[in-house]
Structure formats: structure tokens, C-alpha cells
mmCIF file of C-alpha atoms and ligand atoms in Angstrom:
data_model
loop_
_atom_site.group_PDB
_atom_site.id
_atom_site.type_symbol
_atom_site.label_atom_id
_atom_site.label_comp_id
_atom_site.label_asym_id
_atom_site.label_seq_id
_atom_site.Cartn_x
_atom_site.Cartn_y
_atom_site.Cartn_z
ATOM 1 C CA UNK B 56 72.791 146.523 33.294
ATOM 2 C CA UNK B 57 76.428 146.438 34.219
ATOM 3 C CA UNK B 58 77.056 146.443 37.912
ATOM 4 C CA UNK B 59 79.759 148.653 39.325
ATOM 5 C CA UNK B 60 82.107 145.780 40.106
ATOM 6 C CA UNK B 61 82.299 144.785 36.412
ATOM 7 C CA UNK B 62 84.370 147.920 35.999
ATOM 8 C CA UNK B 63 86.366 147.432 39.160
ATOM 9 C CA UNK B 64 89.878 146.467 38.131
ATOM 10 C CA UNK B 65 91.348 143.690 40.216
ATOM 11 C CA UNK B 66 95.017 144.323 40.792
ATOM 12 C CA UNK B 67 97.999 142.113 41.484
ATOM 13 C CA UNK B 68 101.699 142.748 42.138
ATOM 14 C CA UNK B 69 104.171 142.249 39.289
ATOM 15 C CA UNK B 70 107.886 142.876 38.703
ATOM 16 C CA UNK B 71 108.239 145.431 35.921
ATOM 17 C CA UNK B 72 111.194 146.664 33.892
ATOM 18 C CA UNK B 73 111.617 150.438 34.257
ATOM 19 C CA UNK B 74 115.002 151.336 32.798
ATOM 20 C CA UNK B 75 118.397 149.648 32.553
ATOM 21 C CA UNK B 76 119.424 148.424 36.032
ATOM 22 C CA UNK B 77 115.996 149.313 37.414
ATOM 23 C CA UNK B 78 113.036 147.019 38.100
ATOM 24 C CA UNK B 79 110.083 147.780 40.353
ATOM 25 C CA UNK B 80 107.140 145.904 41.840
ATOM 26 C CA UNK B 81 103.983 147.607 40.611
ATOM 27 C CA UNK B 82 100.281 146.862 40.511
ATOM 28 C CA UNK B 83 98.934 145.408 37.296
ATOM 29 C CA UNK B 84 95.506 144.208 36.184
ATOM 30 C CA UNK B 85 94.926 140.548 36.945
ATOM 31 C CA UNK B 86 94.910 138.497 33.736
ATOM 32 C CA UNK B 87 91.698 137.084 32.254
ATOM 33 C CA UNK B 88 91.162 134.091 29.989
ATOM 34 C CA UNK B 89 91.244 135.273 26.373
ATOM 35 C CA UNK B 90 91.206 132.023 24.369
ATOM 36 C CA UNK B 91 89.740 128.568 24.914
ATOM 37 C CA UNK B 92 93.162 126.997 25.496
ATOM 38 C CA UNK B 93 94.370 129.654 27.957
ATOM 39 C CA UNK B 94 94.976 128.984 31.628
ATOM 40 C CA UNK B 95 95.690 131.321 34.516
ATOM 41 C CA UNK B 96 98.272 130.212 37.068
ATOM 42 C CA UNK B 97 98.699 131.576 40.594
ATOM 43 C CA UNK B 98 102.498 131.786 40.822
ATOM 44 C CA UNK B 99 104.126 130.036 43.783
ATOM 45 C CA UNK B 100 107.741 130.133 42.568
ATOM 46 C CA UNK B 101 109.460 132.052 39.776
ATOM 47 C CA UNK B 102 113.167 132.386 39.105
ATOM 48 C CA UNK B 103 115.528 135.078 37.924
ATOM 49 C CA UNK B 104 117.376 133.788 34.880
ATOM 50 C CA UNK B 105 120.419 134.803 32.853
ATOM 51 C CA UNK B 106 118.143 135.992 30.047
ATOM 52 C CA UNK B 107 116.342 138.314 32.503
ATOM 53 C CA UNK B 108 119.727 139.978 32.977
ATOM 54 C CA UNK B 109 119.887 140.833 29.268
ATOM 55 C CA UNK B 110 116.675 142.805 29.815
ATOM 56 C CA UNK B 111 117.848 144.237 33.158
ATOM 57 C CA UNK B 112 121.072 145.520 31.621
ATOM 58 C CA UNK B 113 119.200 147.029 28.651
ATOM 59 C CA UNK B 114 120.695 144.725 26.016
ATOM 60 C CA UNK B 115 117.278 143.284 25.159
ATOM 61 C CA UNK B 116 114.924 146.223 24.693
ATOM 62 C CA UNK B 117 111.447 146.106 26.170
ATOM 63 C CA UNK B 118 108.978 148.841 27.002
ATOM 64 C CA UNK B 119 109.182 150.437 30.464
ATOM 65 C CA UNK B 120 106.480 148.993 32.701
ATOM 66 C CA UNK B 121 106.412 145.553 31.040
ATOM 67 C CA UNK B 122 106.119 142.597 33.449
ATOM 68 C CA UNK B 123 109.214 140.386 33.264
ATOM 69 C CA UNK B 124 110.138 136.787 34.198
ATOM 70 C CA UNK B 125 109.632 133.514 32.329
ATOM 71 C CA UNK B 126 109.978 130.703 34.862
ATOM 72 C CA UNK B 127 106.882 129.519 36.714
ATOM 73 C CA UNK B 128 105.524 126.965 39.109
ATOM 74 C CA UNK B 129 102.078 127.479 40.584
ATOM 75 C CA UNK B 130 98.462 126.372 40.729
ATOM 76 C CA UNK B 131 95.936 126.568 37.902
ATOM 77 C CA UNK B 132 93.121 128.870 39.050
ATOM 78 C CA UNK B 133 91.224 129.103 35.749
ATOM 79 C CA UNK B 134 91.257 127.231 32.468
ATOM 80 C CA UNK B 135 89.399 127.559 29.192
ATOM 81 C CA UNK B 136 87.158 124.796 27.794
ATOM 82 C CA UNK B 137 89.858 123.554 25.411
ATOM 83 C CA UNK B 138 92.406 122.977 28.186
ATOM 84 C CA UNK B 139 92.388 119.197 28.680
ATOM 85 C CA UNK B 140 95.822 118.235 29.990
ATOM 86 C CA UNK B 141 95.720 120.285 33.205
ATOM 87 C CA UNK B 142 92.801 121.423 35.348
ATOM 88 C CA UNK B 143 91.937 123.963 38.013
ATOM 89 C CA UNK B 144 93.717 123.098 41.233
ATOM 90 C CA UNK B 145 96.652 121.313 39.565
ATOM 91 C CA UNK B 146 100.182 122.255 40.595
ATOM 92 C CA UNK B 147 101.935 122.965 37.311
ATOM 93 C CA UNK B 148 105.190 124.194 35.829
ATOM 94 C CA UNK B 149 105.480 126.231 32.678
ATOM 95 C CA UNK B 150 107.871 126.225 29.754
ATOM 96 C CA UNK B 151 109.490 129.632 29.148
ATOM 97 C CA UNK B 152 107.699 130.103 25.827
ATOM 98 C CA UNK B 153 104.480 129.038 24.136
ATOM 99 C CA UNK B 154 103.940 127.247 20.824
ATOM 100 C CA UNK B 155 100.796 126.814 18.744
ATOM 101 C CA UNK B 156 101.149 123.078 18.087
ATOM 102 C CA UNK B 157 99.784 123.294 14.543
ATOM 103 C CA UNK B 158 102.192 125.336 12.386
ATOM 104 C CA UNK B 159 104.782 123.854 9.982
ATOM 105 C CA UNK B 160 107.512 123.902 12.641
ATOM 106 C CA UNK B 161 105.387 122.578 15.527
ATOM 107 C CA UNK B 162 104.213 119.651 13.386
ATOM 108 C CA UNK B 163 107.865 118.724 12.887
ATOM 109 C CA UNK B 164 108.565 119.029 16.621
ATOM 110 C CA UNK B 165 110.528 122.294 16.369
ATOM 111 C CA UNK B 166 108.391 124.016 19.005
ATOM 112 C CA UNK B 167 111.184 126.522 19.698
ATOM 113 C CA UNK B 168 110.793 127.788 16.125
ATOM 114 C CA UNK B 169 106.973 127.990 16.175
ATOM 115 C CA UNK B 170 105.669 130.677 13.827
ATOM 116 C CA UNK B 171 103.542 132.022 16.691
ATOM 117 C CA UNK B 172 106.003 131.514 19.518
ATOM 118 C CA UNK B 173 105.616 133.891 22.467
ATOM 119 C CA UNK B 174 108.141 134.183 25.286
ATOM 120 C CA UNK B 175 106.969 135.201 28.758
ATOM 121 C CA UNK B 176 108.267 138.565 29.924
ATOM 122 C CA UNK B 177 110.241 139.575 26.832
ATOM 123 C CA UNK B 178 108.181 142.491 25.532
ATOM 124 C CA UNK B 179 106.537 143.214 22.211
ATOM 125 C CA UNK B 180 109.290 141.718 20.039
ATOM 126 C CA UNK B 181 108.725 138.216 21.439
ATOM 127 C CA UNK B 182 104.959 138.045 21.480
ATOM 128 C CA UNK B 183 103.881 140.692 24.003
ATOM 129 C CA UNK B 184 103.235 138.110 26.734
ATOM 130 C CA UNK B 185 103.442 139.507 30.290
ATOM 131 C CA UNK B 186 106.015 137.785 32.501
ATOM 132 C CA UNK B 187 105.706 135.348 35.362
ATOM 133 C CA UNK B 188 107.337 137.398 38.131
ATOM 134 C CA UNK B 189 103.862 138.302 39.311
ATOM 135 C CA UNK B 190 101.057 136.946 41.462
ATOM 136 C CA UNK B 191 99.231 135.552 38.420
ATOM 137 C CA UNK B 192 100.196 134.698 34.844
ATOM 138 C CA UNK B 193 98.148 134.139 31.713
ATOM 139 C CA UNK B 194 99.383 130.971 29.966
ATOM 140 C CA UNK B 195 98.376 130.600 26.293
ATOM 141 C CA UNK B 196 98.241 127.133 24.673
ATOM 142 C CA UNK B 197 98.207 125.627 28.155
ATOM 143 C CA UNK B 198 98.062 122.026 26.857
ATOM 144 C CA UNK B 199 101.547 122.483 25.405
ATOM 145 C CA UNK B 200 103.016 125.087 27.758
ATOM 146 C CA UNK B 201 102.084 123.564 31.141
ATOM 147 C CA UNK B 202 102.799 120.211 32.814
ATOM 148 C CA UNK B 203 101.515 118.806 36.108
ATOM 149 C CA UNK B 204 104.294 118.690 38.696
ATOM 150 C CA UNK B 205 104.848 115.164 40.062
ATOM 151 C CA UNK B 206 103.998 115.071 43.796
ATOM 152 C CA UNK B 207 107.537 114.136 44.787
ATOM 153 C CA UNK B 208 109.083 117.259 43.225
ATOM 154 C CA UNK B 209 109.498 120.507 45.137
ATOM 155 C CA UNK B 210 108.555 123.807 43.486
ATOM 156 C CA UNK B 211 112.259 124.722 43.413
ATOM 157 C CA UNK B 212 113.278 121.646 41.441
ATOM 158 C CA UNK B 213 110.257 121.753 39.104
ATOM 159 C CA UNK B 214 111.105 125.383 38.268
ATOM 160 C CA UNK B 215 114.169 124.187 36.334
ATOM 161 C CA UNK B 216 112.293 121.802 33.999
ATOM 162 C CA UNK B 217 110.751 124.436 31.717
ATOM 163 C CA UNK B 218 113.862 126.545 31.257
ATOM 164 C CA UNK B 219 117.349 126.047 32.682
ATOM 165 C CA UNK B 220 117.523 122.256 32.965
ATOM 166 C CA UNK B 221 115.592 121.917 29.705
ATOM 167 C CA UNK B 222 118.269 124.088 28.109
ATOM 168 C CA UNK B 223 121.123 122.043 29.590
ATOM 169 C CA UNK B 224 119.344 118.923 28.342
ATOM 170 C CA UNK B 225 118.998 120.424 24.861
ATOM 171 C CA UNK B 226 122.699 121.380 24.759
ATOM 172 C CA UNK B 227 123.659 117.757 25.407
ATOM 173 C CA UNK B 228 121.027 115.955 23.332
ATOM 174 C CA UNK B 229 121.203 118.357 20.385
ATOM 175 C CA UNK B 230 124.978 117.828 20.248
ATOM 176 C CA UNK B 231 124.443 114.081 19.897
ATOM 177 C CA UNK B 232 126.194 113.045 23.123
ATOM 178 C CA UNK B 233 126.118 109.250 23.549
ATOM 179 C CA UNK B 234 127.330 107.041 26.436
ATOM 180 C CA UNK B 235 131.110 106.943 26.544
ATOM 181 C CA UNK B 236 131.594 110.290 24.816
ATOM 182 C CA UNK B 237 134.011 112.820 26.245
ATOM 183 C CA UNK B 238 132.458 116.267 26.707
ATOM 184 C CA UNK B 239 133.741 119.730 27.583
ATOM 185 C CA UNK B 240 131.345 122.328 28.989
ATOM 186 C CA UNK B 241 132.583 125.922 28.761
ATOM 187 C CA UNK B 242 130.932 128.302 31.202
ATOM 188 C CA UNK B 243 129.448 127.085 34.489
ATOM 189 C CA UNK B 244 126.460 129.334 34.940
ATOM 190 C CA UNK B 245 123.176 127.551 35.697
ATOM 191 C CA UNK B 246 122.804 126.256 32.108
ATOM 192 C CA UNK B 247 126.414 125.025 31.948
ATOM 193 C CA UNK B 248 126.097 123.266 35.305
ATOM 194 C CA UNK B 249 122.821 121.657 34.204
ATOM 195 C CA UNK B 250 124.545 120.532 30.983
ATOM 196 C CA UNK B 251 127.285 118.944 33.108
ATOM 197 C CA UNK B 252 124.631 117.006 35.046
ATOM 198 C CA UNK B 253 122.805 115.866 31.923
ATOM 199 C CA UNK B 254 126.068 114.847 30.219
ATOM 200 C CA UNK B 255 127.040 112.730 33.244
ATOM 201 C CA UNK B 256 123.529 111.248 33.398
ATOM 202 C CA UNK B 257 123.840 110.395 29.685
ATOM 203 C CA UNK B 258 126.894 108.278 30.383
ATOM 204 C CA UNK B 259 129.460 110.754 29.100
ATOM 205 C CA UNK B 260 132.936 110.722 30.583
ATOM 206 C CA UNK B 261 135.169 112.454 31.112
ATOM 207 C CA UNK B 262 133.101 115.629 31.366
ATOM 208 C CA UNK B 263 135.510 118.557 31.556
ATOM 209 C CA UNK B 264 133.954 121.653 33.169
ATOM 210 C CA UNK B 265 135.686 124.973 32.450
ATOM 211 C CA UNK B 266 135.164 128.301 34.240
ATOM 212 C CA UNK B 267 137.108 130.815 36.311
ATOM 213 C CA UNK B 268 134.867 130.936 39.407
ATOM 214 C CA UNK B 269 136.135 128.480 42.066
ATOM 215 C CA UNK B 270 132.683 127.906 43.646
ATOM 216 C CA UNK B 271 131.208 126.949 40.268
ATOM 217 C CA UNK B 272 134.115 124.590 39.539
ATOM 218 C CA UNK B 273 133.460 122.904 42.909
ATOM 219 C CA UNK B 274 129.769 122.363 42.085
ATOM 220 C CA UNK B 275 130.808 120.850 38.731
ATOM 221 C CA UNK B 276 133.181 118.522 40.577
ATOM 222 C CA UNK B 277 130.343 117.462 42.891
ATOM 223 C CA UNK B 278 128.270 116.728 39.745
ATOM 224 C CA UNK B 279 130.971 114.313 38.560
ATOM 225 C CA UNK B 280 132.939 116.541 36.188
ATOM 226 C CA UNK B 281 136.678 117.213 35.993
ATOM 227 C CA UNK B 282 136.947 120.946 36.792
ATOM 228 C CA UNK B 283 139.494 123.040 34.885
ATOM 229 C CA UNK B 284 140.197 126.688 35.732
ATOM 230 C CA UNK B 285 140.115 128.765 32.551
ATOM 231 C CA UNK B 286 143.155 130.939 33.275
ATOM 232 C CA UNK B 287 145.032 129.157 36.086
ATOM 233 C CA UNK B 288 145.112 125.825 34.255
ATOM 234 C CA UNK B 289 145.470 125.211 30.534
ATOM 235 C CA UNK B 290 142.179 123.841 29.208
ATOM 236 C CA UNK B 291 143.707 122.643 25.914
ATOM 237 C CA UNK B 292 146.486 120.728 27.693
ATOM 238 C CA UNK B 293 144.061 119.268 30.247
ATOM 239 C CA UNK B 294 141.656 118.118 27.536
ATOM 240 C CA UNK B 295 144.492 116.568 25.503
ATOM 241 C CA UNK B 296 145.744 114.735 28.600
ATOM 242 C CA UNK B 297 142.261 113.326 29.274
ATOM 243 C CA UNK B 298 141.489 112.278 25.676
ATOM 244 C CA UNK B 299 144.684 110.648 24.391
ATOM 245 C CA UNK B 300 145.657 113.896 22.674
ATOM 246 C CA UNK B 301 142.555 113.896 20.414
ATOM 247 C CA UNK B 302 140.216 116.434 21.958
ATOM 248 C CA UNK B 303 136.679 115.883 23.264
ATOM 249 C CA UNK B 304 133.905 114.340 21.187
ATOM 250 C CA UNK B 305 131.573 117.227 22.041
ATOM 251 C CA UNK B 306 132.287 120.756 23.303
ATOM 252 C CA UNK B 307 129.421 122.894 24.597
ATOM 253 C CA UNK B 308 129.700 126.703 24.640
ATOM 254 C CA UNK B 309 127.396 127.738 27.492
ATOM 255 C CA UNK B 310 128.720 131.312 27.541
ATOM 256 C CA UNK B 311 127.656 132.980 24.293
ATOM 257 C CA UNK B 312 130.970 134.800 23.707
ATOM 258 C CA UNK B 313 133.265 134.380 20.686
ATOM 259 C CA UNK B 314 136.231 133.549 22.961
ATOM 260 C CA UNK B 315 134.288 130.593 24.378
ATOM 261 C CA UNK B 316 133.182 129.464 20.920
ATOM 262 C CA UNK B 317 136.776 129.682 19.685
ATOM 263 C CA UNK B 318 138.036 127.598 22.604
ATOM 264 C CA UNK B 319 135.237 125.043 22.020
ATOM 265 C CA UNK B 320 136.335 124.702 18.377
ATOM 266 C CA UNK B 321 139.912 124.057 19.554
ATOM 267 C CA UNK B 322 138.996 121.618 22.334
ATOM 268 C CA UNK B 323 136.870 119.331 20.166
ATOM 269 C CA UNK B 324 138.386 116.416 18.233
ATOM 270 C CA UNK B 325 138.343 116.038 14.438
ATOM 271 C CA UNK B 326 134.832 115.240 13.164
ATOM 272 C CA UNK B 327 133.425 116.234 16.553
ATOM 273 C CA UNK B 328 130.497 118.469 17.453
ATOM 274 C CA UNK B 329 130.361 121.956 18.948
ATOM 275 C CA UNK B 330 127.077 122.921 20.612
ATOM 276 C CA UNK B 331 126.574 126.677 21.003
ATOM 277 C CA UNK B 332 123.802 127.023 23.579
ATOM 278 C CA UNK B 333 125.003 130.437 24.846
ATOM 279 C CA UNK B 334 123.105 133.359 23.320
ATOM 280 C CA UNK B 335 124.380 135.102 20.159
ATOM 281 C CA UNK B 336 122.663 138.044 18.480
ATOM 282 C CA UNK B 337 125.398 139.859 16.562
ATOM 283 C CA UNK B 338 127.979 138.998 13.886
ATOM 284 C CA UNK B 339 130.958 137.186 15.464
ATOM 285 C CA UNK B 340 134.293 135.960 14.212
ATOM 286 C CA UNK B 341 134.500 132.167 13.952
ATOM 287 C CA UNK B 342 137.617 130.396 12.620
ATOM 288 C CA UNK B 343 135.731 128.709 9.773
ATOM 289 C CA UNK B 344 138.983 127.299 8.411
ATOM 290 C CA UNK B 345 139.429 125.303 11.608
ATOM 291 C CA UNK B 346 135.778 124.190 11.564
ATOM 292 C CA UNK B 347 136.189 123.019 7.946
ATOM 293 C CA UNK B 348 139.593 121.364 8.267
ATOM 294 C CA UNK B 349 138.511 119.501 11.420
ATOM 295 C CA UNK B 350 135.169 118.593 9.745
ATOM 296 C CA UNK B 351 133.204 119.835 12.758
ATOM 297 C CA UNK B 352 129.446 119.942 13.193
ATOM 298 C CA UNK B 353 128.216 123.211 14.711
ATOM 299 C CA UNK B 354 124.814 123.095 16.431
ATOM 300 C CA UNK B 355 123.184 126.264 17.737
ATOM 301 C CA UNK B 356 119.985 128.001 18.731
ATOM 302 C CA UNK B 357 117.983 128.192 21.926
ATOM 303 C CA UNK B 358 116.487 125.126 23.520
ATOM 304 C CA UNK B 359 113.401 123.224 22.391
ATOM 305 C CA UNK B 360 112.159 122.893 25.962
ATOM 306 C CA UNK B 361 108.589 121.883 25.076
ATOM 307 C CA UNK B 362 109.989 118.838 23.262
ATOM 308 C CA UNK B 363 112.203 117.929 26.247
ATOM 309 C CA UNK B 364 110.139 118.854 29.294
ATOM 310 C CA UNK B 365 108.547 115.443 29.906
ATOM 311 C CA UNK B 366 111.878 113.603 29.734
ATOM 312 C CA UNK B 367 113.507 116.229 31.952
ATOM 313 C CA UNK B 368 110.678 115.868 34.478
ATOM 314 C CA UNK B 369 111.141 112.097 34.402
ATOM 315 C CA UNK B 370 114.846 112.452 35.162
ATOM 316 C CA UNK B 371 114.174 114.978 37.940
ATOM 317 C CA UNK B 372 111.576 112.646 39.452
ATOM 318 C CA UNK B 373 113.977 109.705 39.241
ATOM 319 C CA UNK B 374 116.656 111.798 40.939
ATOM 320 C CA UNK B 375 119.024 111.332 37.980
ATOM 321 C CA UNK B 376 119.096 115.113 37.720
ATOM 322 C CA UNK B 377 118.984 117.400 40.755
ATOM 323 C CA UNK B 378 119.505 121.130 40.291
ATOM 324 C CA UNK B 379 118.877 122.022 43.957
ATOM 325 C CA UNK B 380 122.579 122.853 44.640
ATOM 326 C CA UNK B 381 122.161 125.726 42.146
ATOM 327 C CA UNK B 382 119.556 127.521 44.296
ATOM 328 C CA UNK B 383 121.347 130.326 46.095
ATOM 329 C CA UNK B 384 118.443 132.132 47.731
ATOM 330 C CA UNK B 385 114.691 132.456 48.191
ATOM 331 C CA UNK B 386 113.340 135.986 48.306
ATOM 332 C CA UNK B 387 109.851 137.522 48.361
ATOM 333 C CA UNK B 388 108.634 138.960 45.057
ATOM 334 C CA UNK B 389 108.489 142.373 46.746
ATOM 335 C CA UNK B 390 112.305 142.277 47.099
ATOM 336 C CA UNK B 391 112.786 141.791 43.337
ATOM 337 C CA UNK B 392 114.878 144.958 42.942
ATOM 338 C CA UNK B 393 117.396 143.695 45.503
ATOM 339 C CA UNK B 394 117.274 140.184 43.989
ATOM 340 C CA UNK B 395 118.166 141.573 40.544
ATOM 341 C CA UNK B 396 121.022 143.608 42.018
ATOM 342 C CA UNK B 397 122.438 140.469 43.678
ATOM 343 C CA UNK B 398 122.040 138.413 40.514
ATOM 344 C CA UNK B 399 123.651 141.149 38.420
ATOM 345 C CA UNK B 400 126.682 141.109 40.773
ATOM 346 C CA UNK B 401 127.037 137.318 40.161
ATOM 347 C CA UNK B 402 126.338 136.683 43.844
ATOM 348 C CA UNK B 403 123.825 133.944 43.047
ATOM 349 C CA UNK B 404 123.278 131.096 40.589
ATOM 350 C CA UNK B 405 119.498 130.925 40.984
ATOM 351 C CA UNK B 406 117.252 133.148 43.076
ATOM 352 C CA UNK B 407 113.699 131.878 43.561
ATOM 353 C CA UNK B 408 111.071 134.589 44.082
ATOM 354 C CA UNK B 409 107.801 133.855 45.867
ATOM 355 C CA UNK B 410 104.848 136.226 45.530
HETATM 356 ZN ZN1 LIG J 748 115.605 131.671 31.192
HETATM 357 ZN ZN1 LIG J 749 103.610 126.500 15.992
#
């Protein structure tokens, strides 16, 4: 006989998309384990990210009422029998998407192209996986998606490993940056600033950091880059001056706008590499003649964070990377609507929400 409390729905608070420019904290059913390699994490920190803004502004379409967010640090409160790498009670961080670990692409290490990839908080089109801006999150394939947080790392710093810093790391590594290379980073949002840090930590120099927001240029300077104002200075002249007239070995477009990609193609030297880590979803004009004549390599796509997360954690633990200057504010989950408004107005680099 079923007792009454089997039917009683246990509710939690979650940040839900309602309509463009409108999110709301609502009650949702608490998640339950569905597969043997699932875990459930009680969220202690979750961030608002640039890709959440694409949803917020209605550019990425998801159903009204869907729980959003894809960054997480918290404690494992339940785990299926097949979860072996983390256990109940562990403080963990999550990667922003899941991967199966056994498909063609996973077996070749391309976890970001997994045939069964699911992204937290991105609606039905990306795997129908509720987001992490909630009290609890269901984490599929927990052995791959989650990592224990080293004791010395704060929740704030660990939050970057599975998304923003992992993406900055990918932009640098995927572009083949080696010690002694000159690098230009275009766009100093959180990913661009993380790419600046990783490039410096990789032994690149000079690292030219280009943006039009003075505060962001100052953070890049503090990270060891040479800041260049996009409109008040001349990036092409500055880069020529710093590279013996050749151009940089690697240029990273951390904006995702054809103007930035065009400038990256012009700033890079012959036979150099352009890394497009900014998001593209539509046809764009690229000066293919310039790419061909200069014999450039163009790398693109979103980051393979599952492949990078352990190295990124190692560098965060060693203090080689430290994203804490990017944290603008901590706010309670219940103030998510205000947090999104502030983030949308570019008044913050990273807002950490705590349930
Ligand atoms: Zn993100
Ligand atoms: Zn796979």
C-alpha cells in the first residue's frame, strides 16, 4: 500500500525562464535519481554566465518555466550505484554539460561533441536537462561531469573550472599557444580575461588584450597583458609595434561577432592561428581571401571542458590561475531577477548566486 507521503511532492526553489528579459524564482519538484550513474547535488554556488544572457534576451529559445543555469558547486546528497568517482558528502564542481563517455566522439576525447551531450539549463534542444540555478540539480554521468573540489579552493574559484576558465583554457590550448608565442585576445568578458590568464600562464608574451571597457582593460593589465583600447588606440598599429611588424602568432576572438573575427584575422601573422571561442550560430562574412593568402589556421567551436577540467583545477589549486578578480557580486538565488538585470546591463563580470 502506498502511503500518502509517496505522493507528496517535495519542492525546491529554482530560477526559471519566463519570457525575454524575465526570469522568476519558482517552486519545482526536487530531482530524483533516474540512472545508476546519476548524482544529485545540493547547490552552494552557481553563476550567471554570458550564455545565460542569450537565453535571457530570447536569442536562444527555451520553453517558459524551464530551470536555467549551468555552473555549479555544491555537495553530493545522493548518488547511484555506478557513481564511483564522487560520493555522498563530497564537495564537487560540475562541468556545464554532460557526456556519455562511450560514443565515437567521447572515445576520441571530443566530449564536447558527444552524441548524447546534454547542457544544463538550455531547454529541450540541448538535452532537456534542468539548470543549476536551483537548490538541487540532477547530474547525469556524474563520473565524467563532476569533480571533487580540492580543500584549498573556495566555491567561487571552483565555479570557474567547469565553464568559464575551462573555456579560456580551451581557447588557448586549442589554438596551439606555446611558450614565447605572442597572443592577442579580442573581447575581455569573463572568457577573454580567463584566456589572458591562461595565455600568460602558458608562457606567452606579449599578450595583447583588446576591449573598449576601461575597467576590463585594467584587469587584463593586472593579469600581465598589454591592454589596448579598441577605438581610442589602434590595435593593428599596437600589435605591429609589439611584434616586429609581423602580427601575433595567435589571435583569439572571445566576442563572437564578425567584426572581432575580422580584426583577429588582420592581427595574426602569416601562417598563424585564429581561435574563435566566441559563439557563432548564423552565416557570417569572413575574408577567406585573407585567411588563404596568409595561410591561417582557423579553430572554432565551444570548449571541451570535460577534457580540460582536471588540468584547470590543478592550475587553480597551484594559484597559477586565479579568477577571483572577476567576481563582481554575491547575491541570494531569490534575487535572481535583479541579478540578471544587472548582468544584462554589463554591470558585472560574474555574479555568484547562493540558494
Ligand atoms: Zn557558461
Ligand atoms: Zn559520448
